[in-house]
Structure formats: C-alpha cells, structure tokens
PDB file of C-alpha atoms in Angstrom:
ATOM      1  CA  MET A  23      54.869 -33.232  47.056  1.00 45.00           C
ATOM      2  CA  ASP A  24      55.305 -35.775  44.870  1.00 46.00           C
ATOM      3  CA  GLU A  25      58.237 -36.113  41.602  1.00 43.00           C
ATOM      4  CA  ARG A  26      55.949 -34.105  39.430  1.00 42.00           C
ATOM      5  CA  SER A  27      55.253 -31.444  41.172  1.00 42.00           C
ATOM      6  CA  SER A  28      58.405 -30.921  42.789  1.00 42.00           C
ATOM      7  CA  THR A  29      60.673 -30.989  39.212  1.00 42.00           C
ATOM      8  CA  GLY A  30      59.381 -27.425  38.666  1.00 41.00           C
ATOM      9  CA  SER A  31      61.700 -26.164  41.336  1.00 40.00           C
ATOM     10  CA  GLU A  32      64.052 -26.828  39.480  1.00 41.00           C
ATOM     11  CA  THR A  33      64.060 -25.080  36.385  1.00 40.00           C
ATOM     12  CA  ALA A  34      65.204 -21.505  35.636  1.00 40.00           C
ATOM     13  CA  MET A  35      62.793 -19.149  36.540  1.00 43.00           C
ATOM     14  CA  ASP A  36      63.051 -18.057  32.825  1.00 45.00           C
ATOM     15  CA  ASP A  37      62.210 -21.535  31.112  1.00 43.00           C
ATOM     16  CA  ARG A  38      59.278 -22.236  33.309  1.00 42.00           C
ATOM     17  CA  PRO A  39      56.061 -22.817  31.570  1.00 40.00           C
ATOM     18  CA  ALA A  40      53.556 -20.591  31.539  1.00 41.00           C
ATOM     19  CA  ILE A  41      50.738 -22.891  32.824  1.00 42.00           C
ATOM     20  CA  HIS A  42      51.437 -25.616  35.352  1.00 43.00           C
ATOM     21  CA  PRO A  43      49.378 -29.489  35.366  1.00 43.00           C
ATOM     22  CA  VAL A  44      47.242 -29.823  38.947  1.00 42.00           C
ATOM     23  CA  ASP A  45      48.126 -32.776  40.701  1.00 42.00           C
ATOM     24  CA  GLU A  46      46.484 -34.475  43.668  1.00 39.00           C
ATOM     25  CA  THR A  47      48.861 -33.421  46.074  1.00 41.00           C
ATOM     26  CA  ILE A  48      48.651 -29.680  45.199  1.00 41.00           C
ATOM     27  CA  GLY A  49      44.925 -30.280  45.185  1.00 41.00           C
ATOM     28  CA  SER A  50      45.085 -31.920  48.687  1.00 39.00           C
ATOM     29  CA  GLU A  51      47.726 -29.453  50.032  1.00 41.00           C
ATOM     30  CA  ILE A  52      47.999 -26.307  48.294  1.00 40.00           C
ATOM     31  CA  LEU A  53      44.305 -25.580  47.826  1.00 41.00           C
ATOM     32  CA  ASP A  54      44.232 -25.974  51.814  1.00 43.00           C
ATOM     33  CA  THR A  55      46.364 -23.341  52.199  1.00 41.00           C
ATOM     34  CA  GLY A  56      45.225 -20.975  49.491  1.00 41.00           C
ATOM     35  CA  ARG A  57      42.944 -17.467  49.613  1.00 39.00           C
ATOM     36  CA  GLN A  58      39.389 -17.592  49.147  1.00 38.00           C
ATOM     37  CA  GLN A  59      38.443 -14.041  47.812  1.00 39.00           C
ATOM     38  CA  ASN A  60      34.630 -13.942  46.208  1.00 37.00           C
ATOM     39  CA  ASN A  61      34.222 -17.124  45.531  1.00 38.00           C
ATOM     40  CA  GLU A  62      38.069 -17.446  43.755  1.00 39.00           C
ATOM     41  CA  TRP A  63      40.990 -19.105  44.729  1.00 39.00           C
ATOM     42  CA  ASP A  64      44.681 -17.568  45.008  1.00 42.00           C
ATOM     43  CA  ILE A  65      47.056 -20.538  45.303  1.00 41.00           C
ATOM     44  CA  PRO A  66      50.536 -20.452  45.898  1.00 42.00           C
ATOM     45  CA  CYS A  67      52.771 -22.111  43.972  1.00 45.00           C
ATOM     46  CA  GLU A  68      55.615 -21.930  46.205  1.00 40.00           C
ATOM     47  CA  GLU A  69      56.553 -25.486  45.587  1.00 41.00           C
ATOM     48  CA  LYS A  70      56.582 -25.279  41.850  1.00 40.00           C
ATOM     49  CA  CYS A  71      57.986 -21.655  41.069  1.00 44.00           C
ATOM     50  CA  GLY A  72      57.167 -19.166  43.808  1.00 42.00           C
ATOM     51  CA  VAL A  73      54.726 -17.085  41.319  1.00 41.00           C
ATOM     52  CA  ASP A  74      50.872 -17.485  42.675  1.00 42.00           C
ATOM     53  CA  LEU A  75      48.346 -19.043  40.850  1.00 43.00           C
ATOM     54  CA  ASP A  76      44.834 -17.841  40.194  1.00 42.00           C
ATOM     55  CA  TYR A  77      42.891 -20.628  39.926  1.00 41.00           C
ATOM     56  CA  GLY A  78      39.540 -19.023  39.252  1.00 41.00           C
ATOM     57  CA  HIS A  79      36.235 -20.226  40.509  1.00 40.00           C
ATOM     58  CA  PHE A  80      37.117 -23.927  41.937  1.00 41.00           C
ATOM     59  CA  PRO A  81      34.005 -25.628  44.220  1.00 41.00           C
ATOM     60  CA  ALA A  82      35.127 -25.756  48.094  1.00 42.00           C
ATOM     61  CA  GLN A  83      33.847 -29.315  47.915  1.00 44.00           C
ATOM     62  CA  GLY A  84      35.392 -32.003  45.279  1.00 44.00           C
ATOM     63  CA  ARG A  85      38.556 -30.514  44.694  1.00 44.00           C
ATOM     64  CA  SER A  86      40.610 -33.572  44.772  1.00 46.00           C
ATOM     65  CA  GLU A  87      38.497 -35.169  42.322  1.00 44.00           C
ATOM     66  CA  GLN A  88      39.111 -32.764  39.528  1.00 45.00           C
ATOM     67  CA  THR A  89      42.655 -31.509  40.392  1.00 43.00           C
ATOM     68  CA  ASP A  90      44.291 -34.390  37.654  1.00 41.00           C
ATOM     69  CA  LYS A  91      41.651 -33.075  35.062  1.00 39.00           C
ATOM     70  CA  ARG A  92      42.339 -29.434  35.421  1.00 43.00           C
ATOM     71  CA  THR A  93      45.277 -26.786  34.419  1.00 43.00           C
ATOM     72  CA  VAL A  94      46.133 -23.571  36.857  1.00 41.00           C
ATOM     73  CA  LYS A  95      47.226 -20.567  34.876  1.00 40.00           C
ATOM     74  CA  ARG A  96      50.349 -18.521  36.742  1.00 41.00           C
ATOM     75  CA  THR A  97      49.590 -15.389  37.446  1.00 40.00           C
ATOM     76  CA  LEU A  98      52.603 -13.279  36.364  1.00 46.00           C
ATOM     77  CA  GLU A  99      54.418 -10.706  38.397  1.00 55.00           C
ATOM     78  CA  ARG A 100      55.580  -7.889  36.419  1.00 65.00           C
ATOM     79  CA  ARG A 101      58.748  -8.608  38.254  1.00 73.00           C
ATOM     80  CA  PHE A 102      61.230  -7.360  35.270  1.00 83.00           C
ATOM     81  CA  GLU A 103      62.112  -3.597  35.997  1.00 86.00           C
ATOM     82  CA  CYS A 104      63.715  -1.321  33.783  1.00 86.00           C
ATOM     83  CA  THR A 105      66.280   0.775  35.771  1.00 86.00           C
ATOM     84  CA  GLU A 106      66.199   3.862  33.571  1.00 82.00           C
ATOM     85  CA  CYS A 107      62.582   4.066  34.185  1.00 83.00           C
ATOM     86  CA  ASP A 108      59.279   3.097  35.729  1.00 80.00           C
ATOM     87  CA  TYR A 109      58.657   0.422  32.717  1.00 82.00           C
ATOM     88  CA  ARG A 110      57.580  -3.280  34.235  1.00 83.00           C
ATOM     89  CA  SER A 111      57.055  -6.880  32.565  1.00 83.00           C
ATOM     90  CA  ALA A 112      56.130 -10.126  33.032  1.00 81.00           C
ATOM     91  CA  SER A 113      58.210 -11.301  30.595  1.00 82.00           C
ATOM     92  CA  LYS A 114      62.164 -10.546  30.138  1.00 85.00           C
ATOM     93  CA  ALA A 115      62.266 -10.447  26.390  1.00 86.00           C
ATOM     94  CA  ASN A 116      59.916  -7.514  26.467  1.00 86.00           C
ATOM     95  CA  LEU A 117      62.319  -5.641  28.830  1.00 87.00           C
ATOM     96  CA  VAL A 118      65.120  -6.595  26.401  1.00 88.00           C
ATOM     97  CA  LYS A 119      63.138  -4.601  23.655  1.00 86.00           C
ATOM     98  CA  HIS A 120      62.007  -1.861  25.893  1.00 86.00           C
ATOM     99  CA  THR A 121      65.573  -1.369  26.942  1.00 86.00           C
ATOM    100  CA  ARG A 122      66.752  -0.825  23.389  1.00 86.00           C
ATOM    101  CA  THR A 123      64.981   2.703  23.563  1.00 81.00           C
ATOM    102  CA  HIS A 124      67.318   3.620  26.351  1.00 84.00           C
ATOM    103  CA  THR A 125      70.319   2.009  24.775  1.00 83.00           C
ATOM    104  CA  GLY A 126      69.202   2.897  20.538  1.00 80.00           C
ATOM    105  CA  GLU A 127      70.277  -0.578  19.945  1.00 86.00           C
ATOM    106  CA  LYS A 128      69.305  -1.902  16.740  1.00 88.00           C
ATOM    107  CA  PRO A 129      69.925  -5.473  15.850  1.00 90.00           C
ATOM    108  CA  TYR A 130      67.993  -6.286  13.265  1.00 91.00           C
ATOM    109  CA  GLN A 131      69.586  -5.245  10.067  1.00 90.00           C
ATOM    110  CA  CYS A 132      67.887  -4.839   6.329  1.00 90.00           C
ATOM    111  CA  ASP A 133      69.875  -6.712   3.981  1.00 89.00           C
ATOM    112  CA  GLN A 134      68.702  -4.699   1.136  1.00 86.00           C
ATOM    113  CA  CYS A 135      69.924  -1.238   2.624  1.00 87.00           C
ATOM    114  CA  GLU A 136      71.203   0.196   5.580  1.00 83.00           C
ATOM    115  CA  TYR A 137      68.309   0.545   7.474  1.00 86.00           C
ATOM    116  CA  SER A 138      68.060  -1.156  10.818  1.00 87.00           C
ATOM    117  CA  ALA A 139      65.287  -1.677  13.869  1.00 87.00           C
ATOM    118  CA  ALA A 140      65.276  -2.633  17.533  1.00 86.00           C
ATOM    119  CA  GLN A 141      62.431  -4.565  16.437  1.00 86.00           C
ATOM    120  CA  LYS A 142      61.895  -7.389  14.357  1.00 88.00           C
ATOM    121  CA  CYS A 143      58.073  -6.229  13.143  1.00 85.00           C
ATOM    122  CA  ASN A 144      59.691  -2.608  12.263  1.00 84.00           C
ATOM    123  CA  LEU A 145      62.016  -4.604  10.033  1.00 88.00           C
ATOM    124  CA  ASP A 146      59.623  -6.760   8.403  1.00 85.00           C
ATOM    125  CA  THR A 147      57.297  -3.334   7.826  1.00 80.00           C
ATOM    126  CA  HIS A 148      60.406  -1.352   6.639  1.00 84.00           C
ATOM    127  CA  ILE A 149      61.081  -4.677   3.945  1.00 84.00           C
ATOM    128  CA  MET A 150      57.265  -4.588   2.804  1.00 79.00           C
ATOM    129  CA  ALA A 151      57.443  -0.513   2.330  1.00 77.00           C
ATOM    130  CA  LYS A 152      60.610  -0.132   0.547  1.00 80.00           C
ATOM    131  CA  HIS A 153      61.725  -3.252  -0.864  1.00 84.00           C
ATOM    132  CA  THR A 154      58.674  -4.964  -1.817  1.00 78.00           C
ATOM    133  CA  LYS A 155      57.353  -4.021  -5.199  1.00 77.00           C
ATOM    134  CA  ASP A 156      53.893  -5.471  -4.617  1.00 81.00           C
ATOM    135  CA  LYS A 157      51.339  -2.729  -3.023  1.00 82.00           C
ATOM    136  CA  PRO A 158      48.181  -4.041  -3.073  1.00 85.00           C
ATOM    137  CA  TYR A 159      46.477  -1.384  -0.482  1.00 87.00           C
ATOM    138  CA  MET A 160      45.641   1.570  -2.585  1.00 89.00           C
ATOM    139  CA  CYS A 161      43.929   5.083  -1.185  1.00 90.00           C
ATOM    140  CA  GLY A 162      40.333   5.391  -3.354  1.00 90.00           C
ATOM    141  CA  GLU A 163      40.984   9.381  -2.914  1.00 85.00           C
ATOM    142  CA  CYS A 164      44.727  10.159  -4.402  1.00 88.00           C
ATOM    143  CA  GLY A 165      45.875   6.695  -5.345  1.00 86.00           C
ATOM    144  CA  TYR A 166      48.355   6.498  -2.477  1.00 86.00           C
ATOM    145  CA  ARG A 167      49.453   2.653  -2.499  1.00 85.00           C
ATOM    146  CA  THR A 168      51.198   0.439   0.215  1.00 85.00           C
ATOM    147  CA  ALA A 169      52.022  -2.938   0.936  1.00 82.00           C
ATOM    148  CA  ASP A 170      50.817  -2.605   4.458  1.00 82.00           C
ATOM    149  CA  ARG A 171      47.182  -2.635   5.286  1.00 85.00           C
ATOM    150  CA  SER A 172      47.620  -0.701   8.862  1.00 85.00           C
ATOM    151  CA  VAL A 173      49.596   2.084   7.306  1.00 85.00           C
ATOM    152  CA  LEU A 174      46.694   2.445   4.488  1.00 89.00           C
ATOM    153  CA  THR A 175      44.563   3.029   7.728  1.00 91.00           C
ATOM    154  CA  VAL A 176      46.276   5.292   8.615  1.00 89.00           C
ATOM    155  CA  HIS A 177      46.509   7.167   5.347  1.00 90.00           C
ATOM    156  CA  MET A 178      42.970   7.375   4.991  1.00 91.00           C
ATOM    157  CA  ARG A 179      42.850   9.450   8.447  1.00 90.00           C
ATOM    158  CA  ARG A 180      44.083  12.443   6.205  1.00 86.00           C
ATOM    159  CA  HIS A 181      41.103  12.215   4.230  1.00 90.00           C
ATOM    160  CA  THR A 182      38.629  11.694   6.502  1.00 91.00           C
ATOM    161  CA  GLY A 183      39.980  13.838   9.139  1.00 89.00           C
ATOM    162  CA  VAL A 184      39.387  11.128  11.763  1.00 91.00           C
ATOM    163  CA  LYS A 185      41.822  11.715  14.950  1.00 92.00           C
ATOM    164  CA  PRO A 186      40.932   8.375  17.444  1.00 92.00           C
ATOM    165  CA  TYR A 187      43.859   9.404  19.395  1.00 92.00           C
ATOM    166  CA  GLU A 188      42.209  11.860  22.100  1.00 93.00           C
ATOM    167  CA  CYS A 189      44.262  13.351  25.420  1.00 92.00           C
ATOM    168  CA  ASP A 190      42.461  12.635  28.562  1.00 92.00           C
ATOM    169  CA  GLN A 191      44.312  16.049  29.646  1.00 89.00           C
ATOM    170  CA  CYS A 192      43.515  18.683  27.523  1.00 92.00           C
ATOM    171  CA  ASP A 193      41.635  19.072  24.185  1.00 90.00           C
ATOM    172  CA  TYR A 194      44.411  17.183  21.846  1.00 91.00           C
ATOM    173  CA  SER A 195      44.029  14.628  19.507  1.00 92.00           C
ATOM    174  CA  THR A 196      45.666  13.220  16.598  1.00 92.00           C
ATOM    175  CA  ALA A 197      45.448  10.544  13.833  1.00 89.00           C
ATOM    176  CA  HIS A 198      48.479   8.641  15.104  1.00 87.00           C
ATOM    177  CA  LYS A 199      48.948   6.704  18.350  1.00 86.00           C
ATOM    178  CA  GLY A 200      52.976   7.754  18.354  1.00 81.00           C
ATOM    179  CA  ASN A 201      51.971  11.543  18.177  1.00 85.00           C
ATOM    180  CA  LEU A 202      49.505  11.230  21.156  1.00 88.00           C
ATOM    181  CA  ASP A 203      52.354   9.432  23.249  1.00 82.00           C
ATOM    182  CA  ARG A 204      54.911  12.435  22.315  1.00 81.00           C
ATOM    183  CA  HIS A 205      52.200  15.071  23.507  1.00 87.00           C
ATOM    184  CA  LYS A 206      51.705  13.629  26.629  1.00 86.00           C
ATOM    185  CA  ALA A 207      55.443  14.056  27.627  1.00 83.00           C
ATOM    186  CA  LYS A 208      54.496  17.715  27.625  1.00 84.00           C
ATOM    187  CA  HIS A 209      51.773  17.212  30.494  1.00 88.00           C
ATOM    188  CA  THR A 210      54.488  14.837  32.496  1.00 84.00           C
ATOM    189  CA  GLY A 211      57.602  16.395  31.852  1.00 84.00           C
ATOM    190  CA  GLU A 212      58.766  12.675  31.688  1.00 82.00           C
ATOM    191  CA  LYS A 213      61.842  12.352  29.733  1.00 84.00           C
ATOM    192  CA  PRO A 214      62.083   8.364  29.840  1.00 82.00           C
ATOM    193  CA  TYR A 215      64.421   7.639  26.918  1.00 84.00           C
ATOM    194  CA  ILE A 216      68.160   8.498  27.304  1.00 87.00           C
ATOM    195  CA  CYS A 217      71.322   8.403  25.740  1.00 89.00           C
ATOM    196  CA  GLY A 218      74.234   5.895  26.834  1.00 86.00           C
ATOM    197  CA  GLU A 219      76.630   7.815  25.678  1.00 86.00           C
ATOM    198  CA  CYS A 220      76.378  11.341  27.107  1.00 91.00           C
ATOM    199  CA  GLY A 221      72.939  11.460  29.035  1.00 88.00           C
ATOM    200  CA  TYR A 222      71.070  12.897  26.807  1.00 90.00           C
ATOM    201  CA  ARG A 223      67.019  13.020  27.679  1.00 89.00           C
ATOM    202  CA  THR A 224      63.905  13.140  25.543  1.00 88.00           C
ATOM    203  CA  ALA A 225      60.328  12.157  25.863  1.00 83.00           C
ATOM    204  CA  HIS A 226      60.185  11.060  21.649  1.00 81.00           C
ATOM    205  CA  LYS A 227      61.959   7.636  21.243  1.00 79.00           C
ATOM    206  CA  SER A 228      62.241   8.779  17.343  1.00 81.00           C
ATOM    207  CA  LYS A 229      64.212  11.749  18.888  1.00 85.00           C
ATOM    208  CA  LEU A 230      67.015   9.453  20.967  1.00 88.00           C
ATOM    209  CA  SER A 231      67.231   7.529  17.968  1.00 87.00           C
ATOM    210  CA  ILE A 232      68.203  10.342  15.739  1.00 89.00           C
ATOM    211  CA  HIS A 233      70.406  11.780  18.274  1.00 91.00           C
ATOM    212  CA  ILE A 234      72.411   8.593  18.921  1.00 90.00           C
ATOM    213  CA  ARG A 235      73.690   9.118  15.137  1.00 89.00           C
ATOM    214  CA  ARG A 236      75.253  12.101  16.457  1.00 87.00           C
ATOM    215  CA  HIS A 237      77.955   9.527  18.177  1.00 91.00           C
ATOM    216  CA  THR A 238      77.585   6.847  15.591  1.00 90.00           C
ATOM    217  CA  GLY A 239      77.831   9.314  12.228  1.00 89.00           C
ATOM    218  CA  GLU A 240      75.081   7.134  10.972  1.00 89.00           C
ATOM    219  CA  LYS A 241      73.860   8.953   8.246  1.00 90.00           C
ATOM    220  CA  PRO A 242      71.010   6.434   6.621  1.00 88.00           C
ATOM    221  CA  TYR A 243      69.281   9.099   4.108  1.00 89.00           C
ATOM    222  CA  LYS A 244      71.013   9.301   1.119  1.00 91.00           C
ATOM    223  CA  CYS A 245      70.393  10.763  -2.376  1.00 91.00           C
ATOM    224  CA  ASN A 246      70.075   9.023  -5.711  1.00 89.00           C
ATOM    225  CA  HIS A 247      71.723  12.189  -7.478  1.00 91.00           C
ATOM    226  CA  CYS A 248      75.147  12.973  -5.317  1.00 93.00           C
ATOM    227  CA  ASP A 249      76.702  12.021  -2.373  1.00 92.00           C
ATOM    228  CA  TYR A 250      74.786  13.736   0.190  1.00 93.00           C
ATOM    229  CA  SER A 251      73.196  11.991   3.243  1.00 92.00           C
ATOM    230  CA  SER A 252      71.880  12.855   6.107  1.00 92.00           C
ATOM    231  CA  VAL A 253      70.934  11.336   9.634  1.00 89.00           C
ATOM    232  CA  ARG A 254      67.393  12.525   9.582  1.00 88.00           C
ATOM    233  CA  LYS A 255      64.524  11.782   6.649  1.00 87.00           C
ATOM    234  CA  SER A 256      63.711  15.152   6.524  1.00 84.00           C
ATOM    235  CA  ASP A 257      66.952  16.596   5.747  1.00 88.00           C
ATOM    236  CA  LEU A 258      67.117  14.603   2.848  1.00 90.00           C
ATOM    237  CA  ASP A 259      63.600  15.513   1.316  1.00 86.00           C
ATOM    238  CA  ARG A 260      64.906  19.462   1.652  1.00 85.00           C
ATOM    239  CA  HIS A 261      68.314  18.510   0.126  1.00 90.00           C
ATOM    240  CA  MET A 262      66.175  16.825  -3.051  1.00 89.00           C
ATOM    241  CA  LEU A 263      64.481  19.625  -3.602  1.00 86.00           C
ATOM    242  CA  LYS A 264      67.269  21.310  -5.352  1.00 87.00           C
ATOM    243  CA  HIS A 265      67.469  18.513  -7.902  1.00 90.00           C
ATOM    244  CA  THR A 266      64.108  18.758  -9.031  1.00 88.00           C
ATOM    245  CA  GLY A 267      64.043  22.756  -8.339  1.00 87.00           C
ATOM    246  CA  GLU A 268      60.305  22.400  -6.857  1.00 86.00           C
ATOM    247  CA  LYS A 269      59.682  24.908  -4.652  1.00 86.00           C
ATOM    248  CA  PRO A 270      56.086  23.495  -3.318  1.00 85.00           C
ATOM    249  CA  PHE A 271      55.860  26.289  -0.141  1.00 86.00           C
ATOM    250  CA  MET A 272      54.398  29.739  -1.069  1.00 90.00           C
ATOM    251  CA  CYS A 273      53.250  32.642   0.572  1.00 91.00           C
ATOM    252  CA  GLY A 274      49.370  33.748   0.291  1.00 89.00           C
ATOM    253  CA  GLU A 275      50.316  37.616   0.910  1.00 89.00           C
ATOM    254  CA  CYS A 276      53.083  37.989  -1.739  1.00 93.00           C
ATOM    255  CA  GLY A 277      53.766  35.126  -3.967  1.00 91.00           C
ATOM    256  CA  TYR A 278      56.858  34.249  -2.754  1.00 92.00           C
ATOM    257  CA  ARG A 279      57.935  30.582  -3.241  1.00 91.00           C
ATOM    258  CA  THR A 280      60.483  28.302  -1.184  1.00 89.00           C
ATOM    259  CA  ALA A 281      61.516  25.110  -1.282  1.00 85.00           C
ATOM    260  CA  ASP A 282      61.603  24.752   2.686  1.00 82.00           C
ATOM    261  CA  ARG A 283      58.640  25.080   4.898  1.00 83.00           C
ATOM    262  CA  SER A 284      60.550  26.596   7.556  1.00 85.00           C
ATOM    263  CA  SER A 285      62.010  29.228   4.961  1.00 88.00           C
ATOM    264  CA  LEU A 286      58.420  30.018   4.606  1.00 90.00           C
ATOM    265  CA  THR A 287      57.408  30.470   8.297  1.00 90.00           C
ATOM    266  CA  ILE A 288      60.356  32.727   8.593  1.00 92.00           C
ATOM    267  CA  HIS A 289      59.248  34.420   5.639  1.00 93.00           C
ATOM    268  CA  MET A 290      55.331  35.571   6.775  1.00 92.00           C
ATOM    269  CA  ARG A 291      56.772  36.825  10.184  1.00 92.00           C
ATOM    270  CA  ARG A 292      57.723  40.018   7.497  1.00 91.00           C
ATOM    271  CA  HIS A 293      54.040  39.956   6.937  1.00 93.00           C
ATOM    272  CA  THR A 294      52.457  39.578  10.535  1.00 92.00           C
ATOM    273  CA  GLY A 295      55.409  41.239  12.442  1.00 91.00           C
ATOM    274  CA  GLU A 296      56.283  38.435  14.611  1.00 91.00           C
ATOM    275  CA  LYS A 297      58.924  38.441  16.186  1.00 91.00           C
ATOM    276  CA  PRO A 298      59.212  35.545  18.940  1.00 90.00           C
ATOM    277  CA  TYR A 299      62.822  35.721  19.305  1.00 90.00           C
ATOM    278  CA  LYS A 300      63.862  37.975  22.516  1.00 91.00           C
ATOM    279  CA  CYS A 301      66.958  39.049  24.181  1.00 89.00           C
ATOM    280  CA  ASP A 302      66.739  38.249  27.664  1.00 87.00           C
ATOM    281  CA  LEU A 303      69.390  41.516  28.487  1.00 88.00           C
ATOM    282  CA  CYS A 304      67.125  44.227  26.472  1.00 91.00           C
ATOM    283  CA  ASP A 305      64.012  44.438  24.868  1.00 90.00           C
ATOM    284  CA  TYR A 306      65.490  43.269  21.516  1.00 91.00           C
ATOM    285  CA  SER A 307      63.291  40.654  19.344  1.00 92.00           C
ATOM    286  CA  ALA A 308      64.029  39.422  15.761  1.00 92.00           C
ATOM    287  CA  ALA A 309      61.966  37.204  13.525  1.00 90.00           C
ATOM    288  CA  LYS A 310      65.293  34.679  13.008  1.00 89.00           C
ATOM    289  CA  LYS A 311      67.258  33.465  15.786  1.00 88.00           C
ATOM    290  CA  SER A 312      69.887  33.971  14.213  1.00 88.00           C
ATOM    291  CA  HIS A 313      69.667  37.698  14.665  1.00 90.00           C
ATOM    292  CA  VAL A 314      69.659  37.285  18.158  1.00 89.00           C
ATOM    293  CA  ASP A 315      72.455  35.092  18.647  1.00 88.00           C
ATOM    294  CA  ARG A 316      74.052  38.263  16.282  1.00 89.00           C
ATOM    295  CA  HIS A 317      72.620  40.346  18.531  1.00 89.00           C
ATOM    296  CA  MET A 318      74.050  39.015  22.140  1.00 86.00           C
ATOM    297  CA  ALA A 319      77.484  39.930  21.284  1.00 84.00           C
ATOM    298  CA  LYS A 320      76.730  43.399  22.200  1.00 83.00           C
ATOM    299  CA  HIS A 321      76.586  42.543  25.705  1.00 82.00           C
ATOM    300  CA  ARG A 322      78.996  39.940  25.733  1.00 77.00           C
ATOM    301  CA  GLY A 323      81.285  43.038  24.173  1.00 66.00           C
ATOM    302  CA  THR A 324      82.602  40.379  21.547  1.00 51.00           C
ATOM    303  CA  THR A 325      83.561  42.254  18.023  1.00 48.00           C
ATOM    304  CA  LEU A 326      83.468  39.080  16.396  1.00 45.00           C
ATOM    305  CA  LEU A 327      79.797  38.925  15.361  1.00 43.00           C
ATOM    306  CA  VAL A 328      78.355  42.662  14.630  1.00 47.00           C
ATOM    307  CA  CYS A 329      74.448  43.000  15.229  1.00 48.00           C
ATOM    308  CA  VAL A 330      72.999  44.520  11.529  1.00 48.00           C
ATOM    309  CA  TRP A 331      70.177  46.077  13.333  1.00 51.00           C
TER     310      TRP A 331
END
C-alpha cells in the first residue's frame, strides 16, 4: 500500500471523505479480494477506513488501467445507533438531531421571541411564518397567506380534501405526514420519545415537547392583552376568546354557544345521553370525568368530595 492509500487510516472516522480516490495499488490488490455478485464488486476498504465500498460495474479485465481514473463511493453503514430506541443512521450528525427528540433539547433560539427548536430548519420556518411580514403565497379560496410554499400546499388540502398519507394497516388517511406517524403508533404501541427527567414516554414528539415544559416551567405562548401565558397554544387560543367575547362553537340542537370546543362536546352529551366515563366498581357512569372522580369518593369512604348524583 503506497503513501496515498495509507493516509486514510490515520484520519478520524467522522472526518473521512465520502469518496476515496482509487489508485493502482487498490486496483491490483484490493479488487482481487473483492466479492463479485451479479457482475458488481463489493470492495473491502479496510486499508483505508474499514468500510466496504460499492464499486459498481467494473470489468474483470483492464482494472488497473481504470483505477487511476475512477472513484469508489463508500457504502456508509448505519453504524450510529440511538441508545433509547432502534433508530440507526450513517451520519453522526443525524443521530445527534434524532437524540434531541428524546432529550427535548432545542439549541436553536429565535432572536425575536422565546421560540426555540431542535433543528435549524424549524427555526427558519418559524422566522418566516411569524416574523417575516412578506407572505407571498396566498390561498385563492380563502385568502390565507403564508411565507412558506409548503405550508400553503398543506393548507390547500383543507379545501380539496386531499389526504395523500395513508395507513397501510387500516383505512386511515390524512393531509399531514406527522398525523400519519402519530396514528401508526396506535398499531405498534411504540413510544420512542422519552423524557430524560422522569421517564415519561409517548408516541408523539410534540407531546414530549409539551411535557418537558412541565419541568422547565417554560410557557412560550403569551397573551398580548394581559400577563397570561401557557404551555400549549391551544390553551392560549381558548384564553384569547375571553378578551374577544367570541363563542364560535354552537350546538345544532338548542343553539347553545361556547368559546371552547371541549365544552360543546360535553354539552352535546345532554342531547345524546352519552356517558363515556364509567365507574369500575359499580354501574355508575357520567358525561364528565370530574363527576366520576367525585363518585369514586363513595367507594373510598371519603367525605371530602360529595357525589351530587
């Protein structure tokens, strides 16, 4: 092995180039030890970096004449493994990004608000959507505007009803890939996202991010009318209705209106008679979970909470 082909062994694994120059020594020594399969050669590159190379179609004759003119691509083994789940990657950088889904780390901070992200691309999207006044992409149906073309594409599916992401185990389909990923967790039961503080596990990356805020005390969603702040955007949206007085959710049976979708859901049970919350010690059931909690005090022999039923 000449000087050119031996210097690679002195390079750190993470700094090795993705492409190795092929010299005459490799042509005469390495190729002869390669494994020929379907007219393709798997060439071990142990002398350079210990990783097999996929040399592709290479004629059995005249190898030495071509070795100084061609390059061999490394077949990057997915050797970087996550210790929390079965994720594997050929890139150490990708593993670092993936690990943040478990730790909740968000090193990319917005310099205009308190938003932070695990990946720079997410921060870039946030800045475009929240802090960039120019929003050139507009929906022709409802006038919605955005700074991101991909966001408009997803938005348009609300009007078209297109749901390109389909579950291969049931008839579920969705407009968002993230929704499909969350749905599939119902079939597998897998909960790959884990809190490093308390061991809480979830199938949803977004739920872990929200959970982490319980430990950090972070409340990134702030009301611009008062000092209210919240962990979740949905909580802020409900709070804002107190300032506007808007009650967008209406019962089709009696005209009852509310600012909270969940309140309408509970209200509708008065009409349907549905009582989804059941006592596991007797046949009592209720439309609200809080009613079952109060009822359970009877079984515990507690007088602190009195069942009103």
